Amino acid sequence: MQLDTGATYSIMNLDDFEENFPNAQLCKVKEGFHTYTGEKIECSGSYNVHINYNGQTVSDKLFIVDKGGPPLFGRTWLSKIKLPWHEIFNINYSTNNTCGNSKTHMQVDQLTEKNAELFSERVGLLLKGQKANLHMEVKAMPKFCKAREVHCALRPAGEKELDRLENEGIITPIKFSEWSTPIVPIVKPDKSIRLCRDYKVTVNQAIKPDKHPMPKIEDVFATLAGGEKFSKLDLKNAYVHLEMSDEAKCILTINTQKGSYQVNRLPYGITPATGIWQRVMEQVLQCIPGVACIRDDMILTGQNDEIHLQHLEQVLQRLKENGLILNKNKCQFLKSKVSFLGHVIDKHGLHKSLDKVDAVINAPAPTDTTMLRSFIGLLNYYHRFLPNLSSVLYPLHQLLPKGKQWERSSECENAFVKAKNMIAE
């Protein structure tokens, strides 16, 4: 069976099941199955099987689907059967590092040249045509919003961006749609325009969230434990790699000064986007050791340069097979330390990011609950470094309940100063 940590249950397609378990009677099931891009999978039933591995014996359900690929060994079985991961991955964990710096750099160059198509300028298409779907609430009603007025000074750049998105197949002009979302132009530092879609006033009110769990930061860093050097990979316009189903494209229609456009790729701003993308990336990178991914951030490591390069080659090959495109200018390879998820990581462990520490130290005293929540959020991000943080922040938390009059006492002021001193230390 293929190990699949992204699969909740262990499954087998009907043809394989009938070959291996002739005359077996299936039990009806209530569980529903979907691919990581949202397509429904028809389940024929379940069968209780005995699982024997390395002297371990347990019984559990095997779910049978009408169609599919190889049998999958999912998380329900993984929670009961202990597997020898080192043997499965066949990794040599020798601590000898025979690669010098120049040789290592040469090997990285060879890897990037071998996978040159990963760093092209084209727009990637994930999984060669796999499509993501959206699931609407039962009573959802279409909502059509008119295009918002755009300042005349921004229109030329906005129209240029629309033309670019259309030429790259990310959007397509249409004449009619029941759904329509307005756009908000944002000026970037280089004076170009980013067209943000304001889905909170339309689709997000009617769409079901994707409940795929996000990895805990602690689990991500545990994956990296023991690494000597670290590589970060930056996906070029990550979500744009994933094509939407035809039904979802119409729901995501945007309304602009140039008319309406259906959105063909997974957009930022819709409620389930993060869960959809996380599920896809876990599927793409499954069973590769020493690699972690949260949303569109990827990081990998190894116990020495040789193992690190093996992991890097596997990741690059997997990304290439799945049609992903990387931003080479933002990728970092075999660095002694990198910044990831607001932390600095090196072989000695985790450290606070100076940028975030400076943001806390230089934060002005909060004058309303919005500013206070922002300040507390920054502090909570580093709670593992700050003992007794909850006790210190208690006076500040008392200002947050709805309807409570904003009145910052001396205790609140002392808590604010003490919290800043804790992060500074």
PDB file of C-alpha atoms in Angstrom, residues 20-303:
ATOM      1  CA  ASN A  20      -7.706  -9.715  -3.110  1.00  0.00           C
ATOM      2  CA  PHE A  21     -10.960 -10.416  -1.239  1.00  0.00           C
ATOM      3  CA  PRO A  22     -13.197 -12.510  -3.515  1.00  0.00           C
ATOM      4  CA  ASN A  23     -16.759 -13.068  -2.295  1.00  0.00           C
ATOM      5  CA  ALA A  24     -16.319 -10.550   0.565  1.00  0.00           C
ATOM      6  CA  GLN A  25     -19.481  -8.737   1.659  1.00  0.00           C
ATOM      7  CA  LEU A  26     -19.156  -4.956   2.029  1.00  0.00           C
ATOM      8  CA  CYS A  27     -20.822  -2.974   4.800  1.00  0.00           C
ATOM      9  CA  LYS A  28     -22.648   0.260   4.085  1.00  0.00           C
ATOM     10  CA  VAL A  29     -20.873   3.438   5.200  1.00  0.00           C
ATOM     11  CA  LYS A  30     -21.939   6.932   6.210  1.00  0.00           C
ATOM     12  CA  GLU A  31     -18.562   8.493   5.479  1.00  0.00           C
ATOM     13  CA  GLY A  32     -18.225  10.680   2.390  1.00  0.00           C
ATOM     14  CA  PHE A  33     -14.982  10.950   0.455  1.00  0.00           C
ATOM     15  CA  HIS A  34     -13.491  13.800  -1.559  1.00  0.00           C
ATOM     16  CA  THR A  35     -10.178  14.376  -3.309  1.00  0.00           C
ATOM     17  CA  TYR A  36      -7.930  17.167  -2.044  1.00  0.00           C
ATOM     18  CA  THR A  37      -9.332  19.384  -4.817  1.00  0.00           C
ATOM     19  CA  GLY A  38     -12.943  18.772  -3.742  1.00  0.00           C
ATOM     20  CA  GLU A  39     -14.234  16.191  -6.246  1.00  0.00           C
ATOM     21  CA  LYS A  40     -16.577  13.591  -4.731  1.00  0.00           C
ATOM     22  CA  ILE A  41     -15.416   9.955  -4.662  1.00  0.00           C
ATOM     23  CA  GLU A  42     -18.073   7.228  -4.697  1.00  0.00           C
ATOM     24  CA  CYS A  43     -17.585   4.747  -1.837  1.00  0.00           C
ATOM     25  CA  SER A  44     -18.889   1.181  -2.323  1.00  0.00           C
ATOM     26  CA  GLY A  45     -18.603   0.302   1.366  1.00  0.00           C
ATOM     27  CA  SER A  46     -16.147  -0.884   3.998  1.00  0.00           C
ATOM     28  CA  TYR A  47     -14.632  -4.194   4.996  1.00  0.00           C
ATOM     29  CA  ASN A  48     -13.103  -5.060   8.373  1.00  0.00           C
ATOM     30  CA  VAL A  49      -9.623  -6.480   7.847  1.00  0.00           C
ATOM     31  CA  HIS A  50      -6.806  -7.818  10.031  1.00  0.00           C
ATOM     32  CA  ILE A  51      -3.581  -5.862   9.596  1.00  0.00           C
ATOM     33  CA  ASN A  52      -0.332  -7.698  10.326  1.00  0.00           C
ATOM     34  CA  TYR A  53       2.996  -5.895  10.226  1.00  0.00           C
ATOM     35  CA  ASN A  54       6.288  -6.604  12.047  1.00  0.00           C
ATOM     36  CA  GLY A  55       4.591  -8.609  14.767  1.00  0.00           C
ATOM     37  CA  GLN A  56       1.792  -6.051  15.209  1.00  0.00           C
ATOM     38  CA  THR A  57      -1.803  -7.182  14.634  1.00  0.00           C
ATOM     39  CA  VAL A  58      -4.867  -4.932  14.680  1.00  0.00           C
ATOM     40  CA  SER A  59      -8.292  -4.862  13.067  1.00  0.00           C
ATOM     41  CA  ASP A  60      -9.737  -1.841  11.312  1.00  0.00           C
ATOM     42  CA  LYS A  61     -11.907  -0.753   8.416  1.00  0.00           C
ATOM     43  CA  LEU A  62     -10.720  -0.689   4.826  1.00  0.00           C
ATOM     44  CA  PHE A  63     -12.889   1.599   2.661  1.00  0.00           C
ATOM     45  CA  ILE A  64     -13.586   0.577  -0.932  1.00  0.00           C
ATOM     46  CA  VAL A  65     -14.019   3.210  -3.659  1.00  0.00           C
ATOM     47  CA  ASP A  66     -15.358   2.611  -7.156  1.00  0.00           C
ATOM     48  CA  LYS A  67     -12.326   4.041  -8.910  1.00  0.00           C
ATOM     49  CA  GLY A  68      -8.882   5.179  -7.865  1.00  0.00           C
ATOM     50  CA  GLY A  69      -5.174   4.572  -7.888  1.00  0.00           C
ATOM     51  CA  PRO A  70      -3.043   2.375  -5.626  1.00  0.00           C
ATOM     52  CA  PRO A  71      -4.311   1.258  -2.195  1.00  0.00           C
ATOM     53  CA  LEU A  72      -3.678   3.964   0.410  1.00  0.00           C
ATOM     54  CA  PHE A  73      -2.434   3.375   3.964  1.00  0.00           C
ATOM     55  CA  GLY A  74      -4.127   6.286   5.789  1.00  0.00           C
ATOM     56  CA  ARG A  75      -3.943   7.981   9.165  1.00  0.00           C
ATOM     57  CA  THR A  76      -6.402   5.690  10.992  1.00  0.00           C
ATOM     58  CA  TRP A  77      -4.035   2.761  10.432  1.00  0.00           C
ATOM     59  CA  LEU A  78      -0.932   4.875  11.005  1.00  0.00           C
ATOM     60  CA  SER A  79      -2.260   5.696  14.489  1.00  0.00           C
ATOM     61  CA  LYS A  80      -2.366   1.975  15.334  1.00  0.00           C
ATOM     62  CA  ILE A  81       0.615   0.503  13.465  1.00  0.00           C
ATOM     63  CA  LYS A  82       4.146   1.665  14.244  1.00  0.00           C
ATOM     64  CA  LEU A  83       6.246   1.845  11.087  1.00  0.00           C
ATOM     65  CA  PRO A  84      10.078   1.845  10.756  1.00  0.00           C
ATOM     66  CA  TRP A  85      10.312   5.147   8.909  1.00  0.00           C
ATOM     67  CA  HIS A  86      14.107   5.033   8.533  1.00  0.00           C
ATOM     68  CA  GLU A  87      13.903   1.723   6.671  1.00  0.00           C
ATOM     69  CA  ILE A  88      10.968   2.886   4.542  1.00  0.00           C
ATOM     70  CA  PHE A  89      12.790   5.965   3.319  1.00  0.00           C
ATOM     71  CA  ASN A  90      16.107   4.067   3.135  1.00  0.00           C
ATOM     72  CA  ILE A  91      18.045   7.103   4.352  1.00  0.00           C
ATOM     73  CA  ASN A  92      21.659   6.996   5.477  1.00  0.00           C
ATOM     74  CA  TYR A  93      21.748   9.102   8.641  1.00  0.00           C
ATOM     75  CA  SER A  94      25.557   9.212   8.783  1.00  0.00           C
ATOM     76  CA  THR A  95      26.805  12.394  10.407  1.00  0.00           C
ATOM     77  CA  ASN A  96      29.884  12.566   8.167  1.00  0.00           C
ATOM     78  CA  ASN A  97      29.650  15.579   5.891  1.00  0.00           C
ATOM     79  CA  THR A  98      31.913  14.993   2.924  1.00  0.00           C
ATOM     80  CA  CYS A  99      30.639  17.886   0.823  1.00  0.00           C
ATOM     81  CA  GLY A 100      32.714  21.048   0.883  1.00  0.00           C
ATOM     82  CA  ASN A 101      31.127  24.439   0.234  1.00  0.00           C
ATOM     83  CA  SER A 102      32.254  24.716  -3.380  1.00  0.00           C
ATOM     84  CA  LYS A 103      31.148  21.172  -4.178  1.00  0.00           C
ATOM     85  CA  THR A 104      27.799  21.767  -2.474  1.00  0.00           C
ATOM     86  CA  HIS A 105      27.186  24.961  -4.453  1.00  0.00           C
ATOM     87  CA  MET A 106      28.062  23.106  -7.649  1.00  0.00           C
ATOM     88  CA  GLN A 107      25.572  20.355  -6.813  1.00  0.00           C
ATOM     89  CA  VAL A 108      22.850  22.928  -6.114  1.00  0.00           C
ATOM     90  CA  ASP A 109      23.572  24.564  -9.485  1.00  0.00           C
ATOM     91  CA  GLN A 110      23.350  21.178 -11.165  1.00  0.00           C
ATOM     92  CA  LEU A 111      19.999  20.507  -9.489  1.00  0.00           C
ATOM     93  CA  THR A 112      18.548  23.854 -10.551  1.00  0.00           C
ATOM     94  CA  GLU A 113      19.810  23.383 -14.116  1.00  0.00           C
ATOM     95  CA  LYS A 114      18.369  19.872 -14.209  1.00  0.00           C
ATOM     96  CA  ASN A 115      15.010  21.315 -13.116  1.00  0.00           C
ATOM     97  CA  ALA A 116      15.210  24.542 -15.133  1.00  0.00           C
ATOM     98  CA  GLU A 117      11.531  24.385 -16.109  1.00  0.00           C
ATOM     99  CA  LEU A 118      10.686  24.935 -12.430  1.00  0.00           C
ATOM    100  CA  PHE A 119      12.059  28.468 -12.702  1.00  0.00           C
ATOM    101  CA  SER A 120      10.380  29.568 -15.926  1.00  0.00           C
ATOM    102  CA  GLU A 121       8.350  32.758 -16.372  1.00  0.00           C
ATOM    103  CA  ARG A 122       5.182  30.950 -17.356  1.00  0.00           C
ATOM    104  CA  VAL A 123       2.170  30.482 -15.088  1.00  0.00           C
ATOM    105  CA  GLY A 124       2.177  27.032 -13.529  1.00  0.00           C
ATOM    106  CA  LEU A 125      -0.755  24.606 -13.685  1.00  0.00           C
ATOM    107  CA  LEU A 126      -0.909  22.250 -10.739  1.00  0.00           C
ATOM    108  CA  LEU A 127      -1.560  18.538 -11.138  1.00  0.00           C
ATOM    109  CA  LYS A 128      -2.062  18.788 -14.889  1.00  0.00           C
ATOM    110  CA  GLY A 129      -5.719  19.711 -14.915  1.00  0.00           C
ATOM    111  CA  GLN A 130      -6.913  18.745 -11.429  1.00  0.00           C
ATOM    112  CA  LYS A 131      -9.566  21.249 -10.395  1.00  0.00           C
ATOM    113  CA  ALA A 132     -10.698  22.654  -7.064  1.00  0.00           C
ATOM    114  CA  ASN A 133     -14.352  23.089  -6.193  1.00  0.00           C
ATOM    115  CA  LEU A 134     -16.342  25.287  -3.808  1.00  0.00           C
ATOM    116  CA  HIS A 135     -19.165  24.062  -1.598  1.00  0.00           C
ATOM    117  CA  MET A 136     -21.992  26.527  -1.055  1.00  0.00           C
ATOM    118  CA  GLU A 137     -24.375  26.755   1.873  1.00  0.00           C
ATOM    119  CA  VAL A 138     -27.784  25.201   1.153  1.00  0.00           C
ATOM    120  CA  LYS A 139     -29.649  28.521   1.306  1.00  0.00           C
ATOM    121  CA  ALA A 140     -26.968  30.529  -0.494  1.00  0.00           C
ATOM    122  CA  MET A 141     -28.315  33.125  -2.907  1.00  0.00           C
ATOM    123  CA  PRO A 142     -26.231  34.720  -5.691  1.00  0.00           C
ATOM    124  CA  LYS A 143     -25.011  38.226  -4.958  1.00  0.00           C
ATOM    125  CA  PHE A 144     -24.139  40.735  -7.674  1.00  0.00           C
ATOM    126  CA  CYS A 145     -22.110  43.861  -6.814  1.00  0.00           C
ATOM    127  CA  LYS A 146     -21.489  46.709  -9.212  1.00  0.00           C
ATOM    128  CA  ALA A 147     -17.943  47.671 -10.132  1.00  0.00           C
ATOM    129  CA  ARG A 148     -16.465  50.200  -7.743  1.00  0.00           C
ATOM    130  CA  GLU A 149     -15.230  53.540  -8.978  1.00  0.00           C
ATOM    131  CA  VAL A 150     -11.474  53.614  -9.595  1.00  0.00           C
ATOM    132  CA  HIS A 151      -9.518  56.859  -9.449  1.00  0.00           C
ATOM    133  CA  CYS A 152      -8.686  58.003 -12.979  1.00  0.00           C
ATOM    134  CA  ALA A 153      -4.958  58.025 -12.157  1.00  0.00           C
ATOM    135  CA  LEU A 154      -5.080  54.284 -11.387  1.00  0.00           C
ATOM    136  CA  ARG A 155      -7.167  53.149 -14.353  1.00  0.00           C
ATOM    137  CA  PRO A 156      -4.358  52.696 -16.950  1.00  0.00           C
ATOM    138  CA  ALA A 157      -2.305  50.513 -14.574  1.00  0.00           C
ATOM    139  CA  GLY A 158      -5.438  48.616 -13.523  1.00  0.00           C
ATOM    140  CA  GLU A 159      -6.418  47.890 -17.116  1.00  0.00           C
ATOM    141  CA  LYS A 160      -2.864  46.776 -17.875  1.00  0.00           C
ATOM    142  CA  GLU A 161      -3.042  44.309 -14.982  1.00  0.00           C
ATOM    143  CA  LEU A 162      -6.402  43.004 -16.212  1.00  0.00           C
ATOM    144  CA  ASP A 163      -4.896  42.458 -19.675  1.00  0.00           C
ATOM    145  CA  ARG A 164      -1.969  40.565 -18.145  1.00  0.00           C
ATOM    146  CA  LEU A 165      -4.256  38.313 -16.108  1.00  0.00           C
ATOM    147  CA  GLU A 166      -6.389  37.636 -19.186  1.00  0.00           C
ATOM    148  CA  ASN A 167      -3.381  36.846 -21.388  1.00  0.00           C
ATOM    149  CA  GLU A 168      -2.101  34.374 -18.802  1.00  0.00           C
ATOM    150  CA  GLY A 169      -5.480  32.640 -18.588  1.00  0.00           C
ATOM    151  CA  ILE A 170      -6.093  33.570 -14.953  1.00  0.00           C
ATOM    152  CA  ILE A 171      -9.303  35.442 -15.832  1.00  0.00           C
ATOM    153  CA  THR A 172     -11.642  35.314 -18.841  1.00  0.00           C
ATOM    154  CA  PRO A 173     -14.110  38.050 -19.911  1.00  0.00           C
ATOM    155  CA  ILE A 174     -17.772  37.041 -19.765  1.00  0.00           C
ATOM    156  CA  LYS A 175     -21.021  38.811 -20.573  1.00  0.00           C
ATOM    157  CA  PHE A 176     -23.226  37.583 -17.727  1.00  0.00           C
ATOM    158  CA  SER A 177     -22.967  36.058 -14.250  1.00  0.00           C
ATOM    159  CA  GLU A 178     -25.334  35.782 -11.302  1.00  0.00           C
ATOM    160  CA  TRP A 179     -22.388  36.310  -8.967  1.00  0.00           C
ATOM    161  CA  SER A 180     -20.171  39.376  -9.151  1.00  0.00           C
ATOM    162  CA  THR A 181     -17.487  40.622  -6.763  1.00  0.00           C
ATOM    163  CA  PRO A 182     -15.970  44.127  -6.842  1.00  0.00           C
ATOM    164  CA  ILE A 183     -12.211  44.651  -6.991  1.00  0.00           C
ATOM    165  CA  VAL A 184     -10.006  46.961  -4.958  1.00  0.00           C
ATOM    166  CA  PRO A 185      -6.835  48.294  -6.657  1.00  0.00           C
ATOM    167  CA  ILE A 186      -3.771  48.393  -4.394  1.00  0.00           C
ATOM    168  CA  VAL A 187      -0.661  50.309  -5.463  1.00  0.00           C
ATOM    169  CA  LYS A 188       2.528  48.261  -4.974  1.00  0.00           C
ATOM    170  CA  PRO A 189       5.960  49.808  -4.199  1.00  0.00           C
ATOM    171  CA  ASP A 190       6.958  49.595  -7.876  1.00  0.00           C
ATOM    172  CA  LYS A 191       3.818  51.644  -8.786  1.00  0.00           C
ATOM    173  CA  SER A 192       2.146  48.678 -10.442  1.00  0.00           C
ATOM    174  CA  ILE A 193      -1.354  47.603  -9.369  1.00  0.00           C
ATOM    175  CA  ARG A 194      -2.515  44.577  -7.464  1.00  0.00           C
ATOM    176  CA  LEU A 195      -6.217  43.885  -8.052  1.00  0.00           C
ATOM    177  CA  CYS A 196      -7.658  42.488  -4.814  1.00  0.00           C
ATOM    178  CA  ARG A 197     -11.087  40.868  -4.889  1.00  0.00           C
ATOM    179  CA  ASP A 198     -13.449  41.841  -2.095  1.00  0.00           C
ATOM    180  CA  TYR A 199     -15.031  38.409  -1.616  1.00  0.00           C
ATOM    181  CA  LYS A 200     -16.081  39.180   1.951  1.00  0.00           C
ATOM    182  CA  VAL A 201     -19.099  41.080   0.598  1.00  0.00           C
ATOM    183  CA  THR A 202     -20.189  38.262  -1.738  1.00  0.00           C
ATOM    184  CA  VAL A 203     -18.903  34.682  -1.903  1.00  0.00           C
ATOM    185  CA  ASN A 204     -17.510  34.402   1.637  1.00  0.00           C
ATOM    186  CA  GLN A 205     -20.984  34.961   3.029  1.00  0.00           C
ATOM    187  CA  ALA A 206     -22.335  31.908   1.206  1.00  0.00           C
ATOM    188  CA  ILE A 207     -19.449  29.479   0.977  1.00  0.00           C
ATOM    189  CA  LYS A 208     -18.575  26.640   3.351  1.00  0.00           C
ATOM    190  CA  PRO A 209     -15.102  26.858   4.931  1.00  0.00           C
ATOM    191  CA  ASP A 210     -12.566  24.169   4.189  1.00  0.00           C
ATOM    192  CA  LYS A 211     -11.882  22.435   7.503  1.00  0.00           C
ATOM    193  CA  HIS A 212      -8.594  20.828   6.546  1.00  0.00           C
ATOM    194  CA  PRO A 213      -6.396  21.245   9.658  1.00  0.00           C
ATOM    195  CA  MET A 214      -3.364  23.503   9.451  1.00  0.00           C
ATOM    196  CA  PRO A 215      -0.118  22.034  10.812  1.00  0.00           C
ATOM    197  CA  LYS A 216       0.898  23.303  14.221  1.00  0.00           C
ATOM    198  CA  ILE A 217       4.060  25.389  14.196  1.00  0.00           C
ATOM    199  CA  GLU A 218       5.539  23.063  16.818  1.00  0.00           C
ATOM    200  CA  ASP A 219       5.038  20.067  14.502  1.00  0.00           C
ATOM    201  CA  VAL A 220       6.656  21.915  11.600  1.00  0.00           C
ATOM    202  CA  PHE A 221       9.736  22.753  13.624  1.00  0.00           C
ATOM    203  CA  ALA A 222       9.909  19.196  14.976  1.00  0.00           C
ATOM    204  CA  THR A 223      10.206  18.017  11.363  1.00  0.00           C
ATOM    205  CA  LEU A 224      13.270  20.237  10.979  1.00  0.00           C
ATOM    206  CA  ALA A 225      14.977  19.121  14.198  1.00  0.00           C
ATOM    207  CA  GLY A 226      18.541  17.898  13.703  1.00  0.00           C
ATOM    208  CA  GLY A 227      19.059  19.822  10.475  1.00  0.00           C
ATOM    209  CA  GLU A 228      22.414  21.471   9.799  1.00  0.00           C
ATOM    210  CA  LYS A 229      21.424  23.786   6.956  1.00  0.00           C
ATOM    211  CA  PHE A 230      18.108  24.909   5.544  1.00  0.00           C
ATOM    212  CA  SER A 231      16.563  25.611   2.142  1.00  0.00           C
ATOM    213  CA  LYS A 232      13.481  27.728   1.486  1.00  0.00           C
ATOM    214  CA  LEU A 233      11.445  27.440  -1.692  1.00  0.00           C
ATOM    215  CA  ASP A 234       9.152  30.216  -2.849  1.00  0.00           C
ATOM    216  CA  LEU A 235       6.272  29.346  -5.164  1.00  0.00           C
ATOM    217  CA  LYS A 236       5.517  31.901  -7.835  1.00  0.00           C
ATOM    218  CA  ASN A 237       1.916  33.086  -7.299  1.00  0.00           C
ATOM    219  CA  ALA A 238       1.192  29.943  -5.322  1.00  0.00           C
ATOM    220  CA  TYR A 239      -2.611  29.702  -5.336  1.00  0.00           C
ATOM    221  CA  VAL A 240      -2.781  30.615  -9.027  1.00  0.00           C
ATOM    222  CA  HIS A 241      -1.386  27.170  -9.865  1.00  0.00           C
ATOM    223  CA  LEU A 242      -4.678  25.495  -9.011  1.00  0.00           C
ATOM    224  CA  GLU A 243      -7.506  25.630 -11.550  1.00  0.00           C
ATOM    225  CA  MET A 244     -11.093  25.958 -10.361  1.00  0.00           C
ATOM    226  CA  SER A 245     -14.042  23.862 -11.518  1.00  0.00           C
ATOM    227  CA  ASP A 246     -16.374  25.385 -14.107  1.00  0.00           C
ATOM    228  CA  GLU A 247     -19.066  25.968 -11.461  1.00  0.00           C
ATOM    229  CA  ALA A 248     -16.640  27.736  -9.141  1.00  0.00           C
ATOM    230  CA  LYS A 249     -15.273  29.956 -11.917  1.00  0.00           C
ATOM    231  CA  CYS A 250     -18.681  31.567 -12.371  1.00  0.00           C
ATOM    232  CA  ILE A 251     -19.183  32.021  -8.625  1.00  0.00           C
ATOM    233  CA  LEU A 252     -15.832  33.849  -8.381  1.00  0.00           C
ATOM    234  CA  THR A 253     -16.648  36.359 -11.165  1.00  0.00           C
ATOM    235  CA  ILE A 254     -15.229  39.853 -10.617  1.00  0.00           C
ATOM    236  CA  ASN A 255     -16.745  43.138 -11.801  1.00  0.00           C
ATOM    237  CA  THR A 256     -14.385  45.822 -13.140  1.00  0.00           C
ATOM    238  CA  GLN A 257     -14.492  49.054 -15.114  1.00  0.00           C
ATOM    239  CA  LYS A 258     -13.726  46.936 -18.202  1.00  0.00           C
ATOM    240  CA  GLY A 259     -16.586  44.518 -17.550  1.00  0.00           C
ATOM    241  CA  SER A 260     -16.984  41.137 -15.855  1.00  0.00           C
ATOM    242  CA  TYR A 261     -14.366  38.387 -15.757  1.00  0.00           C
ATOM    243  CA  GLN A 262     -14.670  34.832 -14.496  1.00  0.00           C
ATOM    244  CA  VAL A 263     -11.752  33.744 -12.302  1.00  0.00           C
ATOM    245  CA  ASN A 264     -10.140  30.525 -13.543  1.00  0.00           C
ATOM    246  CA  ARG A 265      -7.575  29.915 -10.791  1.00  0.00           C
ATOM    247  CA  LEU A 266      -7.789  29.673  -6.998  1.00  0.00           C
ATOM    248  CA  PRO A 267      -7.863  33.275  -5.741  1.00  0.00           C
ATOM    249  CA  TYR A 268      -6.574  34.758  -2.529  1.00  0.00           C
ATOM    250  CA  GLY A 269      -9.341  36.095  -0.310  1.00  0.00           C
ATOM    251  CA  ILE A 270     -11.938  33.328  -0.394  1.00  0.00           C
ATOM    252  CA  THR A 271     -12.565  31.571   2.922  1.00  0.00           C
ATOM    253  CA  PRO A 272     -11.573  27.998   1.938  1.00  0.00           C
ATOM    254  CA  ALA A 273      -8.485  28.946  -0.111  1.00  0.00           C
ATOM    255  CA  THR A 274      -5.978  28.247   2.674  1.00  0.00           C
ATOM    256  CA  GLY A 275      -7.417  24.823   3.493  1.00  0.00           C
ATOM    257  CA  ILE A 276      -7.678  23.813  -0.167  1.00  0.00           C
ATOM    258  CA  TRP A 277      -4.074  24.820  -0.838  1.00  0.00           C
ATOM    259  CA  GLN A 278      -2.695  23.206   2.339  1.00  0.00           C
ATOM    260  CA  ARG A 279      -4.342  19.899   1.439  1.00  0.00           C
ATOM    261  CA  VAL A 280      -2.928  20.030  -2.081  1.00  0.00           C
ATOM    262  CA  MET A 281       0.633  20.794  -0.928  1.00  0.00           C
ATOM    263  CA  GLU A 282       0.575  18.044   1.693  1.00  0.00           C
ATOM    264  CA  GLN A 283      -0.452  15.630  -1.050  1.00  0.00           C
ATOM    265  CA  VAL A 284       2.294  16.863  -3.388  1.00  0.00           C
ATOM    266  CA  LEU A 285       5.050  16.606  -0.748  1.00  0.00           C
ATOM    267  CA  GLN A 286       3.829  13.534   1.136  1.00  0.00           C
ATOM    268  CA  CYS A 287       6.430  11.003   2.317  1.00  0.00           C
ATOM    269  CA  ILE A 288       9.429  13.223   1.552  1.00  0.00           C
ATOM    270  CA  PRO A 289      11.449  13.447   4.799  1.00  0.00           C
ATOM    271  CA  GLY A 290      12.825  16.663   6.252  1.00  0.00           C
ATOM    272  CA  VAL A 291      10.375  18.971   4.462  1.00  0.00           C
ATOM    273  CA  ALA A 292       7.641  21.147   5.965  1.00  0.00           C
ATOM    274  CA  CYS A 293       5.021  23.319   4.333  1.00  0.00           C
ATOM    275  CA  ILE A 294       2.476  25.782   5.690  1.00  0.00           C
ATOM    276  CA  ARG A 295       0.354  27.438   3.021  1.00  0.00           C
ATOM    277  CA  ASP A 296       2.815  28.626   0.359  1.00  0.00           C
ATOM    278  CA  ASP A 297       5.941  28.471   2.566  1.00  0.00           C
ATOM    279  CA  MET A 298       8.242  25.471   2.092  1.00  0.00           C
ATOM    280  CA  ILE A 299      11.374  24.657   4.052  1.00  0.00           C
ATOM    281  CA  LEU A 300      13.576  21.563   4.063  1.00  0.00           C
ATOM    282  CA  THR A 301      16.709  20.298   5.769  1.00  0.00           C
ATOM    283  CA  GLY A 302      18.948  17.290   6.350  1.00  0.00           C
ATOM    284  CA  GLN A 303      21.424  15.959   8.897  1.00  0.00           C
TER     285      GLN A 303
END
